[in-house]
CSV table of C-alpha atoms and ligand atoms in Angstrom, one decimal:
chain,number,residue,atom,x,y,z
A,103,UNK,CA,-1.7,102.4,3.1
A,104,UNK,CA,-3.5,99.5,1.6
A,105,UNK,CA,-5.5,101.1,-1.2
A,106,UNK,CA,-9.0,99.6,-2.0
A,107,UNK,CA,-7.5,97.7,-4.8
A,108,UNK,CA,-5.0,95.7,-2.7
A,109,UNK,CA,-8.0,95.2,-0.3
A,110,UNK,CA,-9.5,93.2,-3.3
A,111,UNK,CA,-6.6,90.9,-4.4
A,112,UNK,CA,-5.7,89.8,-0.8
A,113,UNK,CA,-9.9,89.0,-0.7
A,114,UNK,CA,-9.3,86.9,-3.7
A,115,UNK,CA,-5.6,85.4,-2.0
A,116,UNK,CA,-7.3,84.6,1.0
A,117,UNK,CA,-10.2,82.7,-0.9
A,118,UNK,CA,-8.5,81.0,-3.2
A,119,UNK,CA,-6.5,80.1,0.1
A,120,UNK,CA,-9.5,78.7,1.9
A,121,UNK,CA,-10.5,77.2,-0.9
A,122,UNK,CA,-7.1,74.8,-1.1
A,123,UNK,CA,-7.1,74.2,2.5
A,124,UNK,CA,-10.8,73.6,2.6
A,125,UNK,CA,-9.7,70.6,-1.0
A,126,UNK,CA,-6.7,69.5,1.1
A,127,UNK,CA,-8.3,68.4,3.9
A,128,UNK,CA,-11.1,66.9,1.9
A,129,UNK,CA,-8.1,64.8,-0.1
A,130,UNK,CA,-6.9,64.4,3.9
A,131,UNK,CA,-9.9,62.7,5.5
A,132,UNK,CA,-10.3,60.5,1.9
A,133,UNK,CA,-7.5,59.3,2.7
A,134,UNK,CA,-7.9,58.8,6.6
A,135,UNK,CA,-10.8,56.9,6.1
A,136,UNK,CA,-9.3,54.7,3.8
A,137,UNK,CA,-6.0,54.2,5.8
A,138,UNK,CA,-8.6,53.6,9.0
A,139,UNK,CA,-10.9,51.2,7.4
A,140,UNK,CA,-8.5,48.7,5.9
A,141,UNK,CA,-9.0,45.4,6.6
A,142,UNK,CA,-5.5,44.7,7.0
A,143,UNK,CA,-2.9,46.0,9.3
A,144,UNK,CA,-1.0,49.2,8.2
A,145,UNK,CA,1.6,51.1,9.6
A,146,UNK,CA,3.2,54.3,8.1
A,147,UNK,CA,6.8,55.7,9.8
A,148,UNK,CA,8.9,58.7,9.2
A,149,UNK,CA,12.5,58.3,7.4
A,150,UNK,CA,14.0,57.7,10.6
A,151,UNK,CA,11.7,54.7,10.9
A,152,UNK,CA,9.4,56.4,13.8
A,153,UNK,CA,5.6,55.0,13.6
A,154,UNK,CA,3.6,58.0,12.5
A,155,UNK,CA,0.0,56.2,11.5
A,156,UNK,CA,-1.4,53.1,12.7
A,157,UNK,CA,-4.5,51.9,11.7
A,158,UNK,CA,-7.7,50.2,13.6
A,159,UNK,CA,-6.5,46.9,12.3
A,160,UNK,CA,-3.2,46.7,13.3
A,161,UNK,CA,-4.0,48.0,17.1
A,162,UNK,CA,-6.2,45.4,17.5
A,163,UNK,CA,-4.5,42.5,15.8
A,164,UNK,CA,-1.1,43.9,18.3
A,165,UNK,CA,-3.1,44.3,21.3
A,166,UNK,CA,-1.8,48.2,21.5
A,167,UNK,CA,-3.1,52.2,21.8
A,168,UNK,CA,-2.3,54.6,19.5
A,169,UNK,CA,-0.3,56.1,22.5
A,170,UNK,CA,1.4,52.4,22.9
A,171,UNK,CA,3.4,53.0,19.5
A,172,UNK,CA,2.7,56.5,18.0
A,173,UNK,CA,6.0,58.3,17.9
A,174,UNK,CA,7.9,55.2,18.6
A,175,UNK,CA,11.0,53.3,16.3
A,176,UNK,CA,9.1,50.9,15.0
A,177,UNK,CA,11.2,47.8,15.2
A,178,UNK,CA,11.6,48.5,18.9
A,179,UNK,CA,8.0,48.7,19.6
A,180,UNK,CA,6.9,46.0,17.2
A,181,UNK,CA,9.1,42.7,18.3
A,182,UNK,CA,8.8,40.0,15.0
A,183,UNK,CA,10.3,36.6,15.6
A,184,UNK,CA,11.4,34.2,12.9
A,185,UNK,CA,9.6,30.9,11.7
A,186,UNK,CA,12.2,29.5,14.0
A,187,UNK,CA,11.0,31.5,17.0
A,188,UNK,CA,14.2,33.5,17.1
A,189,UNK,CA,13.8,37.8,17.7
A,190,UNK,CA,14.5,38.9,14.2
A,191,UNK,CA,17.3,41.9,14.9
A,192,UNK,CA,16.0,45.6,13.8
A,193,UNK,CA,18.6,45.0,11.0
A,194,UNK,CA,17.0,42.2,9.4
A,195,UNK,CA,13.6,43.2,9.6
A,196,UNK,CA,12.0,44.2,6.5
A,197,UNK,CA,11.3,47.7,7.3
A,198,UNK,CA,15.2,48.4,7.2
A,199,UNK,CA,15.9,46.4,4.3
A,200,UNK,CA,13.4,48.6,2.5
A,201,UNK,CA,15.0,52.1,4.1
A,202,UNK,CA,18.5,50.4,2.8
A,203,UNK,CA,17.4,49.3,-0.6
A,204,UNK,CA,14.5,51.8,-1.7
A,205,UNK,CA,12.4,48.9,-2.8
A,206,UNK,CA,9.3,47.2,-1.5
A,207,UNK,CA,9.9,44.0,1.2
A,208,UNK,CA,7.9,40.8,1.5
A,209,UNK,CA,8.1,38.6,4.6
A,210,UNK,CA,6.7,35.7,6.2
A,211,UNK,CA,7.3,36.4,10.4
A,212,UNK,CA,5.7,36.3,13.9
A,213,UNK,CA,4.6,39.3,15.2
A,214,UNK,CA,4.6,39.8,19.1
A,215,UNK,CA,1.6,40.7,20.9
A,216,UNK,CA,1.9,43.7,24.1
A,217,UNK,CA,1.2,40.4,26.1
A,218,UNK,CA,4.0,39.1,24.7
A,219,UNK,CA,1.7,36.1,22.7
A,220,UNK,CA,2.8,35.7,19.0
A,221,UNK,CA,1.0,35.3,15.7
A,222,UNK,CA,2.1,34.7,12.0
A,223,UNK,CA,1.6,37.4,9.4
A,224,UNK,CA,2.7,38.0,6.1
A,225,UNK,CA,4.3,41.9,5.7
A,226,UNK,CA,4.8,44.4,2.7
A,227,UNK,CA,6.8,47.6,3.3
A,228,UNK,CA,7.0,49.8,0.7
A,229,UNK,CA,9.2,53.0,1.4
A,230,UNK,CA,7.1,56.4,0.3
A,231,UNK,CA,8.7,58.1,-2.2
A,232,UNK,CA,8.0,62.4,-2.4
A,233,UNK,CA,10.0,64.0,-5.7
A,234,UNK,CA,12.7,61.0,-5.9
A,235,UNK,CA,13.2,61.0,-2.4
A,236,UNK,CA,12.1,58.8,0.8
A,237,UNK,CA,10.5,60.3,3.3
A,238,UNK,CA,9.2,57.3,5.0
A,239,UNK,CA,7.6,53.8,4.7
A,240,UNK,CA,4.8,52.0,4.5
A,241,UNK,CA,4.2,48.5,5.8
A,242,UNK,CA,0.9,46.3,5.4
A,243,UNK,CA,0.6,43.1,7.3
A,244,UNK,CA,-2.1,39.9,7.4
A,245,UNK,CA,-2.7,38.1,10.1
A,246,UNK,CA,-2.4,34.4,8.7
A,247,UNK,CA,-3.1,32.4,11.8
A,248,UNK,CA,-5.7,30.4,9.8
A,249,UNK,CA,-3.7,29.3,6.5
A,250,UNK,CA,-0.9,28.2,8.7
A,251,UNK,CA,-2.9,26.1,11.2
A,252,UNK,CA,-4.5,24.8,8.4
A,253,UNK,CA,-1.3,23.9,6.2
A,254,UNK,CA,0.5,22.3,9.3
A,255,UNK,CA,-3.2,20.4,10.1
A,256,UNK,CA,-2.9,19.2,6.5
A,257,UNK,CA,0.6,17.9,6.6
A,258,UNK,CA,0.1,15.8,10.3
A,259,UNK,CA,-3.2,14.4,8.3
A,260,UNK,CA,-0.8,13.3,5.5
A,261,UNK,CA,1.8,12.0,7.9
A,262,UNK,CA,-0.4,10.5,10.2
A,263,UNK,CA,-3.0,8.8,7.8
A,264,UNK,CA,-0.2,7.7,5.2
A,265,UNK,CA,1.8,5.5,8.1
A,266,UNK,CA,-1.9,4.5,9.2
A,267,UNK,CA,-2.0,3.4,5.9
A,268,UNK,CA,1.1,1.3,5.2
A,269,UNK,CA,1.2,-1.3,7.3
A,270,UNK,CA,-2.0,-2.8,6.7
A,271,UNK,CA,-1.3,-2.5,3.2
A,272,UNK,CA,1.7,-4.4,3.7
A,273,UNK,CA,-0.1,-7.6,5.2
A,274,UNK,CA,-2.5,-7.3,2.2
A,275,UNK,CA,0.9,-7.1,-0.1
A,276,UNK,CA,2.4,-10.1,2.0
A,277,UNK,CA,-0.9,-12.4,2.2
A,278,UNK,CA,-1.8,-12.3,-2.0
A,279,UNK,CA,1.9,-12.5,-2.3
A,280,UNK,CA,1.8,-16.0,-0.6
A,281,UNK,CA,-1.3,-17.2,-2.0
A,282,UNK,CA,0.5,-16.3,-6.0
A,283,UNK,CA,3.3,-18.7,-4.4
A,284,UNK,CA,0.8,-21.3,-4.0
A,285,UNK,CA,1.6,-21.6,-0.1
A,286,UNK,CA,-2.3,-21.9,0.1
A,287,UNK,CA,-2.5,-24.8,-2.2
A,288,UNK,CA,-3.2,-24.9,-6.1
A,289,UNK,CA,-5.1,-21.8,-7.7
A,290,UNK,CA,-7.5,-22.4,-10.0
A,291,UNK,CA,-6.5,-19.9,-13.8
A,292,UNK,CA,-9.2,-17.5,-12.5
A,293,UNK,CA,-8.3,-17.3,-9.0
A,294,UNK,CA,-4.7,-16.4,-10.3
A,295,UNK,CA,-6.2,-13.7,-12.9
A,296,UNK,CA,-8.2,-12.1,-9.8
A,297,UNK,CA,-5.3,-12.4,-7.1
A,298,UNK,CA,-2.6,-11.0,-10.1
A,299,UNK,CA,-5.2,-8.2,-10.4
A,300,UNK,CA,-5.5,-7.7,-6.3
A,301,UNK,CA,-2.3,-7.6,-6.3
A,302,UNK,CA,-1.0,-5.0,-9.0
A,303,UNK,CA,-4.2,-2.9,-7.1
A,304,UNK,CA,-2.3,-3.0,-4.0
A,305,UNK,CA,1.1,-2.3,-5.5
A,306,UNK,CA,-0.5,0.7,-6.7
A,307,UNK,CA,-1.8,2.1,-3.4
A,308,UNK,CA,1.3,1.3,-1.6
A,309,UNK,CA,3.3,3.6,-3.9
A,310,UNK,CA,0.3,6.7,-3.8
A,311,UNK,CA,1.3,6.1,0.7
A,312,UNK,CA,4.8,6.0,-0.4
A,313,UNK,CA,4.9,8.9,-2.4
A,314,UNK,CA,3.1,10.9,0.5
A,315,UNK,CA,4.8,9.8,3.3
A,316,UNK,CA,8.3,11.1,1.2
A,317,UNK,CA,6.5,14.2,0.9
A,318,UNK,CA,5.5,14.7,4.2
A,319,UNK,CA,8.9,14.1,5.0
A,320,UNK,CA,10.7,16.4,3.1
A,321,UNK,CA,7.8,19.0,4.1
A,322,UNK,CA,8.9,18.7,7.7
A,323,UNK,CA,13.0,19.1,6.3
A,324,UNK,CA,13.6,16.0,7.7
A,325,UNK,CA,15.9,15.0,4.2
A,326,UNK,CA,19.1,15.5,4.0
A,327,UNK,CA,21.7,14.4,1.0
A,328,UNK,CA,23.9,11.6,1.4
A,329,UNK,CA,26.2,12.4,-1.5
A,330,UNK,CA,28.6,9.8,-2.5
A,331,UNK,CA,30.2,9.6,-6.3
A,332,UNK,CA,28.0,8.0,-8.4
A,333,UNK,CA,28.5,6.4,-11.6
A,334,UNK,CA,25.5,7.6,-13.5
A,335,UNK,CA,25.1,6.3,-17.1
A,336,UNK,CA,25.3,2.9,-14.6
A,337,UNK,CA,22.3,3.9,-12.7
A,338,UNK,CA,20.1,5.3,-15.4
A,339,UNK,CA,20.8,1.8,-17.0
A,340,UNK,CA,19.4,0.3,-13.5
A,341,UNK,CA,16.1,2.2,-14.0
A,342,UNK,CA,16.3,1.0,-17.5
A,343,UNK,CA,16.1,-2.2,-16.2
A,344,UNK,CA,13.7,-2.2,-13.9
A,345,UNK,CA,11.2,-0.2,-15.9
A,346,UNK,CA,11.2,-2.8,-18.9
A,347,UNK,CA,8.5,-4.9,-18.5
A,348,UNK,CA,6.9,-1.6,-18.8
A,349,UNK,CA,8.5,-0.6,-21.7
A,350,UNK,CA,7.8,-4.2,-23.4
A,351,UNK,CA,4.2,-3.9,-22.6
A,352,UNK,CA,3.9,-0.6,-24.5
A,353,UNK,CA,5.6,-1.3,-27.5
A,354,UNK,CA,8.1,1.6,-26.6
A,355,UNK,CA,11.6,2.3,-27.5
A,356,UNK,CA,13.7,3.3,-25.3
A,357,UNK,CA,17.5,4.6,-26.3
A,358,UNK,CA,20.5,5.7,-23.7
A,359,UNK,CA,22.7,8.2,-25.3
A,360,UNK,CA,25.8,9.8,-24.1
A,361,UNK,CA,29.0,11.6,-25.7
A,362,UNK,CA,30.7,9.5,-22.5
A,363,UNK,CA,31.6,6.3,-21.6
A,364,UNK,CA,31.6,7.2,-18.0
A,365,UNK,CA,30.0,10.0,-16.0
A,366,UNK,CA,31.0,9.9,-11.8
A,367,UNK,CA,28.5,13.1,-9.9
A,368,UNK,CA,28.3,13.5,-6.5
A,369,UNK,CA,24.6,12.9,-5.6
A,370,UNK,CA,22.2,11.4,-3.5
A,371,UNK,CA,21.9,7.6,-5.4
A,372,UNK,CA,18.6,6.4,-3.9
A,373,UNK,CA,17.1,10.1,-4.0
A,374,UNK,CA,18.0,10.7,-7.9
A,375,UNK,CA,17.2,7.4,-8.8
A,376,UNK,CA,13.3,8.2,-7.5
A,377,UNK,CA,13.8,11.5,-9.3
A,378,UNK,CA,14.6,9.7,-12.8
A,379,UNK,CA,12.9,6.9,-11.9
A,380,UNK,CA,9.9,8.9,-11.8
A,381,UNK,CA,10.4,11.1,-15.4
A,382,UNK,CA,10.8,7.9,-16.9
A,383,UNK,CA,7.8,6.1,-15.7
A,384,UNK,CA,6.2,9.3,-16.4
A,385,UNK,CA,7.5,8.9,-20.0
A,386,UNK,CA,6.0,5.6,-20.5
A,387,UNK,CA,2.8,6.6,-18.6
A,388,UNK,CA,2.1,9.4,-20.9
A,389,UNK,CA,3.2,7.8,-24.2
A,390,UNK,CA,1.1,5.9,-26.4
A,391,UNK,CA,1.9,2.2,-27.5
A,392,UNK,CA,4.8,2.2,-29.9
A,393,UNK,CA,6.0,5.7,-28.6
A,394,UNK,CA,10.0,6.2,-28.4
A,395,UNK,CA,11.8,7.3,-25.2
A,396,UNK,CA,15.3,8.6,-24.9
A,397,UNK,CA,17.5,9.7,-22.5
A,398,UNK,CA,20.2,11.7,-23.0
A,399,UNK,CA,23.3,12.2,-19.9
A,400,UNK,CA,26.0,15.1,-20.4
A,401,UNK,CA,28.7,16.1,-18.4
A,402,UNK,CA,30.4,19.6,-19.1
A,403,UNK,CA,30.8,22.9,-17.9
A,404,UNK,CA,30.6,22.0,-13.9
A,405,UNK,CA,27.0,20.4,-14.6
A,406,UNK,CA,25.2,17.1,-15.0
A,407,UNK,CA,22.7,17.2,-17.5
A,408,UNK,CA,19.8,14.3,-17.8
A,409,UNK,CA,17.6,14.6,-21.0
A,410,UNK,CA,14.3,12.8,-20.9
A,411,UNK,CA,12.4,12.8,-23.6
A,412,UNK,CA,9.1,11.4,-25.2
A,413,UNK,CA,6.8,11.1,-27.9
A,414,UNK,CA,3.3,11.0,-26.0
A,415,UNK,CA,0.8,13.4,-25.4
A,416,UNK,CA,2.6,16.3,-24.5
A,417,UNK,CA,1.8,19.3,-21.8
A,418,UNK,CA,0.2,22.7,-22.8
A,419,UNK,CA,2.4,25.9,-22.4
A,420,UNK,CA,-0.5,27.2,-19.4
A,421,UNK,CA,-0.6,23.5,-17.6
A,422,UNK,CA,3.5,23.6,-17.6
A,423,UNK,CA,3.4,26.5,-15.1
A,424,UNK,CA,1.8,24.5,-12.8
A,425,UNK,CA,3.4,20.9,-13.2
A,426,UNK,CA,5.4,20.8,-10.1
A,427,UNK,CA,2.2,21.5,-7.7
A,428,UNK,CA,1.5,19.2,-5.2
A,429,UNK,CA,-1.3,16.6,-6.3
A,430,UNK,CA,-1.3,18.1,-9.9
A,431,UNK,CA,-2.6,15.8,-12.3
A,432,UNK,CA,-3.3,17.2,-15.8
A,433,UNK,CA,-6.8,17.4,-17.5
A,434,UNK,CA,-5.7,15.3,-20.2
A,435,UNK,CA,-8.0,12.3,-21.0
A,436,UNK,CA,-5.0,10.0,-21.5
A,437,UNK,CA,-3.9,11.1,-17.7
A,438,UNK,CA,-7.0,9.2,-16.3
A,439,UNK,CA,-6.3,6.0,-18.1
A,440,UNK,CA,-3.1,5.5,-15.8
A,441,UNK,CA,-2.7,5.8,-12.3
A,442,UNK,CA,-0.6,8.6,-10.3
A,443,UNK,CA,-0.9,10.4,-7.4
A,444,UNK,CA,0.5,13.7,-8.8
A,445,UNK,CA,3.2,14.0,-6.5
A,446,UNK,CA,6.4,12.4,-8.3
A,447,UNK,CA,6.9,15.5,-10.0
A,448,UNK,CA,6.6,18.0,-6.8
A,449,UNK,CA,8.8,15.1,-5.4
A,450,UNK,CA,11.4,15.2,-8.4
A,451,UNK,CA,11.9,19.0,-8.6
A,452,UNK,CA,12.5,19.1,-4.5
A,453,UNK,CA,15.0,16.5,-4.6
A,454,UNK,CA,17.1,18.7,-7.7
A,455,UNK,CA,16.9,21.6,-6.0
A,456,UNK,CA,18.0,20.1,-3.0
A,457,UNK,CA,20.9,19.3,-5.1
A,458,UNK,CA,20.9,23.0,-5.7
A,459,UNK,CA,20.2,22.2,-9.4
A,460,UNK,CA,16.9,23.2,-11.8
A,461,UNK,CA,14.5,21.0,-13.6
A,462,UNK,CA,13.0,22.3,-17.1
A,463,UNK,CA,10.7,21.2,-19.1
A,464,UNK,CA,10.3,21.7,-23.1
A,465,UNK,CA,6.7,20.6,-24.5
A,466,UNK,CA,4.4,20.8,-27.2
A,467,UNK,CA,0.8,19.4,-27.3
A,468,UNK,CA,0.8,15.9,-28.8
A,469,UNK,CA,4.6,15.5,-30.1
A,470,UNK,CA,6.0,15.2,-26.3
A,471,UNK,CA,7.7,16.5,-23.8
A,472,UNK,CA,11.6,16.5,-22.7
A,473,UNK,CA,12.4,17.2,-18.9
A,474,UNK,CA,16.1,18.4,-18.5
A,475,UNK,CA,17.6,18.2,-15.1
A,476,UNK,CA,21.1,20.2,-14.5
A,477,UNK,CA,22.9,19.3,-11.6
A,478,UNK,CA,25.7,21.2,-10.4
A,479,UNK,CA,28.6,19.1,-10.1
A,480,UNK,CA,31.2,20.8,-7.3
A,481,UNK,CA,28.6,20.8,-4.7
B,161,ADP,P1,1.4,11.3,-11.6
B,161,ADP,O1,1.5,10.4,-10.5
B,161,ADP,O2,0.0,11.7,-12.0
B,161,ADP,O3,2.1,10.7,-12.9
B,161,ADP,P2,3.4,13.4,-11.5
B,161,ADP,O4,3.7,14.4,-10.5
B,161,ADP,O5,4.6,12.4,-11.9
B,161,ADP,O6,2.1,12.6,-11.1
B,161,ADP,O7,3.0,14.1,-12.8
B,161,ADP,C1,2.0,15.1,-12.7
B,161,ADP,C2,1.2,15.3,-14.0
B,161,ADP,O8,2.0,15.8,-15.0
B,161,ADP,C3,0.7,14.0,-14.6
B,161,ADP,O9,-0.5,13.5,-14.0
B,161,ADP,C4,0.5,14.3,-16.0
B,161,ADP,O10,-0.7,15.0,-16.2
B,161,ADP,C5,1.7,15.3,-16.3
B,161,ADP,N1,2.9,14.7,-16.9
B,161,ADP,C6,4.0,14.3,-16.2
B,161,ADP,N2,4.9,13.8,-17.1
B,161,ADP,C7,4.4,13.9,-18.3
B,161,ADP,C8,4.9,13.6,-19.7
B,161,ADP,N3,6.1,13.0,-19.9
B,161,ADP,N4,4.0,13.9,-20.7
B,161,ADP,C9,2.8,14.4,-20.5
B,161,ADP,N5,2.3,14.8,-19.3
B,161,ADP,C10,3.1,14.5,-18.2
């Protein structure tokens, strides 16, 4: 017989008891809401991988009803295709990595419409985690139709306007160069001055279109390595060469050091040469008159190391991060003295790593800077 005194604790139970359920669902529809009114899409599955949630977003980005995809294995439902426009298996897509893995998933992929069009997104799973273990996932995605139109816009105007550009340039190259040559009959001094001047202007511009069309070129993967032994303290004595009357005209030192008399690597000669080619000019550019310049080549442990070092202005631990950008040209005032179209750097570090190797840099504000590329040497 319940005596009045139980009749007032299961009161009390059953309020306390309301009252939870009443705070849980309030903590429930916070968090509906903010699941529902996410810009991006967002899908949340059981362990098993089975779509339990799906937001406003993602339906409409997919083209599908809750009823479409509720209850369904997610990578069944939800096709995703590869940069490459190949089905990505259920194996490979992020959501299983993160079941097999535990951690969170990035990916760059296509996802298929229900009318079977495609679009690319940009995905995070995250698996959801209750007292150490997983009882699900969580994935976010972003419909980036507009960056990637935009990037692949931007790399067909570089292509495009930079072959636009060369061969006019050319004639203009050809034409001074003939006139300097006197084929149009005697210059007078200043008409030489002016023509010498045209013509160091032009050289200028055709190496800002040549430095762009090789990066719109390697952008489209359209480089591969020709690797052939190369004898490199020979080469880097090449680039010596050619870069002297620059060297002269500054006042700079240069030195070549090595602990070896001769250093054979398998690389890509005309590619590395740019690469160097480039640090070095780079080292003159940004050097005042009467700096010094060394370079430094090493062979050992399975790698080719080239030093390249200077005494100029330097680069700022904060502007190093960003170095090899595209277009990146530092704030410096000495950088706007010279001219550069701050690609030789982006172009340097993508031929090393295509050589599967690493470029670093070592700095310090006015003392100078040393770039160190390391080359694998068995590849
Ligand atoms: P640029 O055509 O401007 O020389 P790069 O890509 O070769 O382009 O270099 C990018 C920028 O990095 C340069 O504009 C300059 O600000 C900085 N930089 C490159 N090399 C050096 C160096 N040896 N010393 C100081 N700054 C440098």
């Amino acid at each position: 017989m319940p005596t009045a005194k139980n009749k007032d604790i299961q009161k009390l139970l059953s309020n306390k008891l309301n009252e939870k359920i009443q705070e849980l669902e309030l903590v429930k529809a916070h968090s509906d809401a903010v699941f529902s009114s996410i810009g991006e899409g967002a899908i949340v599955t059981d362990e098993n991988g089975r779509i339990v949630n799906i937001n406003q977003a993602a339906l409409d980005m997919l083209g599908f009803k809750p009823e479409d995809v509720v209850g369904a294995w997610f990578p069944q439902v939800i096709k995703a295709k590869d940069m490459g426009g190949q089905e990505v298996l259920p194996l490979e897509r992020p959501i299983s990595q993160t079941f097999l893995d535990g951690k969170a998933v990035t990916a760059n992929l296509f996802y298929v419409r229900k009318d079977k069009s495609t679009f690319p997104v940009i995905v995070t799973v995250s698996p959801i985690v209750l007292r150490g273990r997983p009882i699900g996932a969580i994935e976010v995605f972003r419909d980036i139709s507009s960056d990637f139109h935009m990037n692949k816009m931007k790399d067909d105007f570089i292509s495009i306007a930079s072959h636009q550009l060369r061969t006019p340039a050319s004639g203009v190259k050809q034409y001074i160069g003939m006139m300097l040559e006197g084929y149009a009959g005697k210059l007078t001094r200043q008409q030489l001055g002016m023509l010498r001047k045209a013509y160091a202007s032009n050289e200028r511009q055709l190496k800002i279109i040549d430095d762009l069309l090789r990066v719109a070129k390697i952008e489209a993967g359209k480089i591969t390595l020709d690797r052939q032994p190369v004898d490199v303290l020979a080469l880097v004595e090449d680039i010596m060469k050619e870069l002297n009357q620059k060297f002269i005209q500054a006042k700079q030192t240069v030195r070549l050091s090595s602990s070896h008399k001769k250093i054979t690597a398998r690389i890509d000669r005309d590619r590395m040469r740019m690469a160097i080619e480039n640090l070095l000019d780079n080292a003159s550019k940004y050097t005042p008159e009467g700096g010094e310049i060394n370079i430094d080549v090493q062979t050992g442990r399975g790698k080719l190391i080239i030093k390249i070092s200077d005494s100029g202005i330097g680069i700022s631990p904060n502007d190093r991060k960003r170095l090899f950008q595209k277009f990146m040209r530092l704030g410096h005032p000495s950088v706007h003295a010279v001219s550069g179209s701050g690609l030789g750097l982006y172009w340097a570090k993508q031929i090393v790593d295509l050589h599967e190797g690493e470029i670093q840099v070592r700095s310090e504000l006015g003392k100078g800077s040393e770039f160190i590329i390391k080359i694998p040497e068995h590849a």
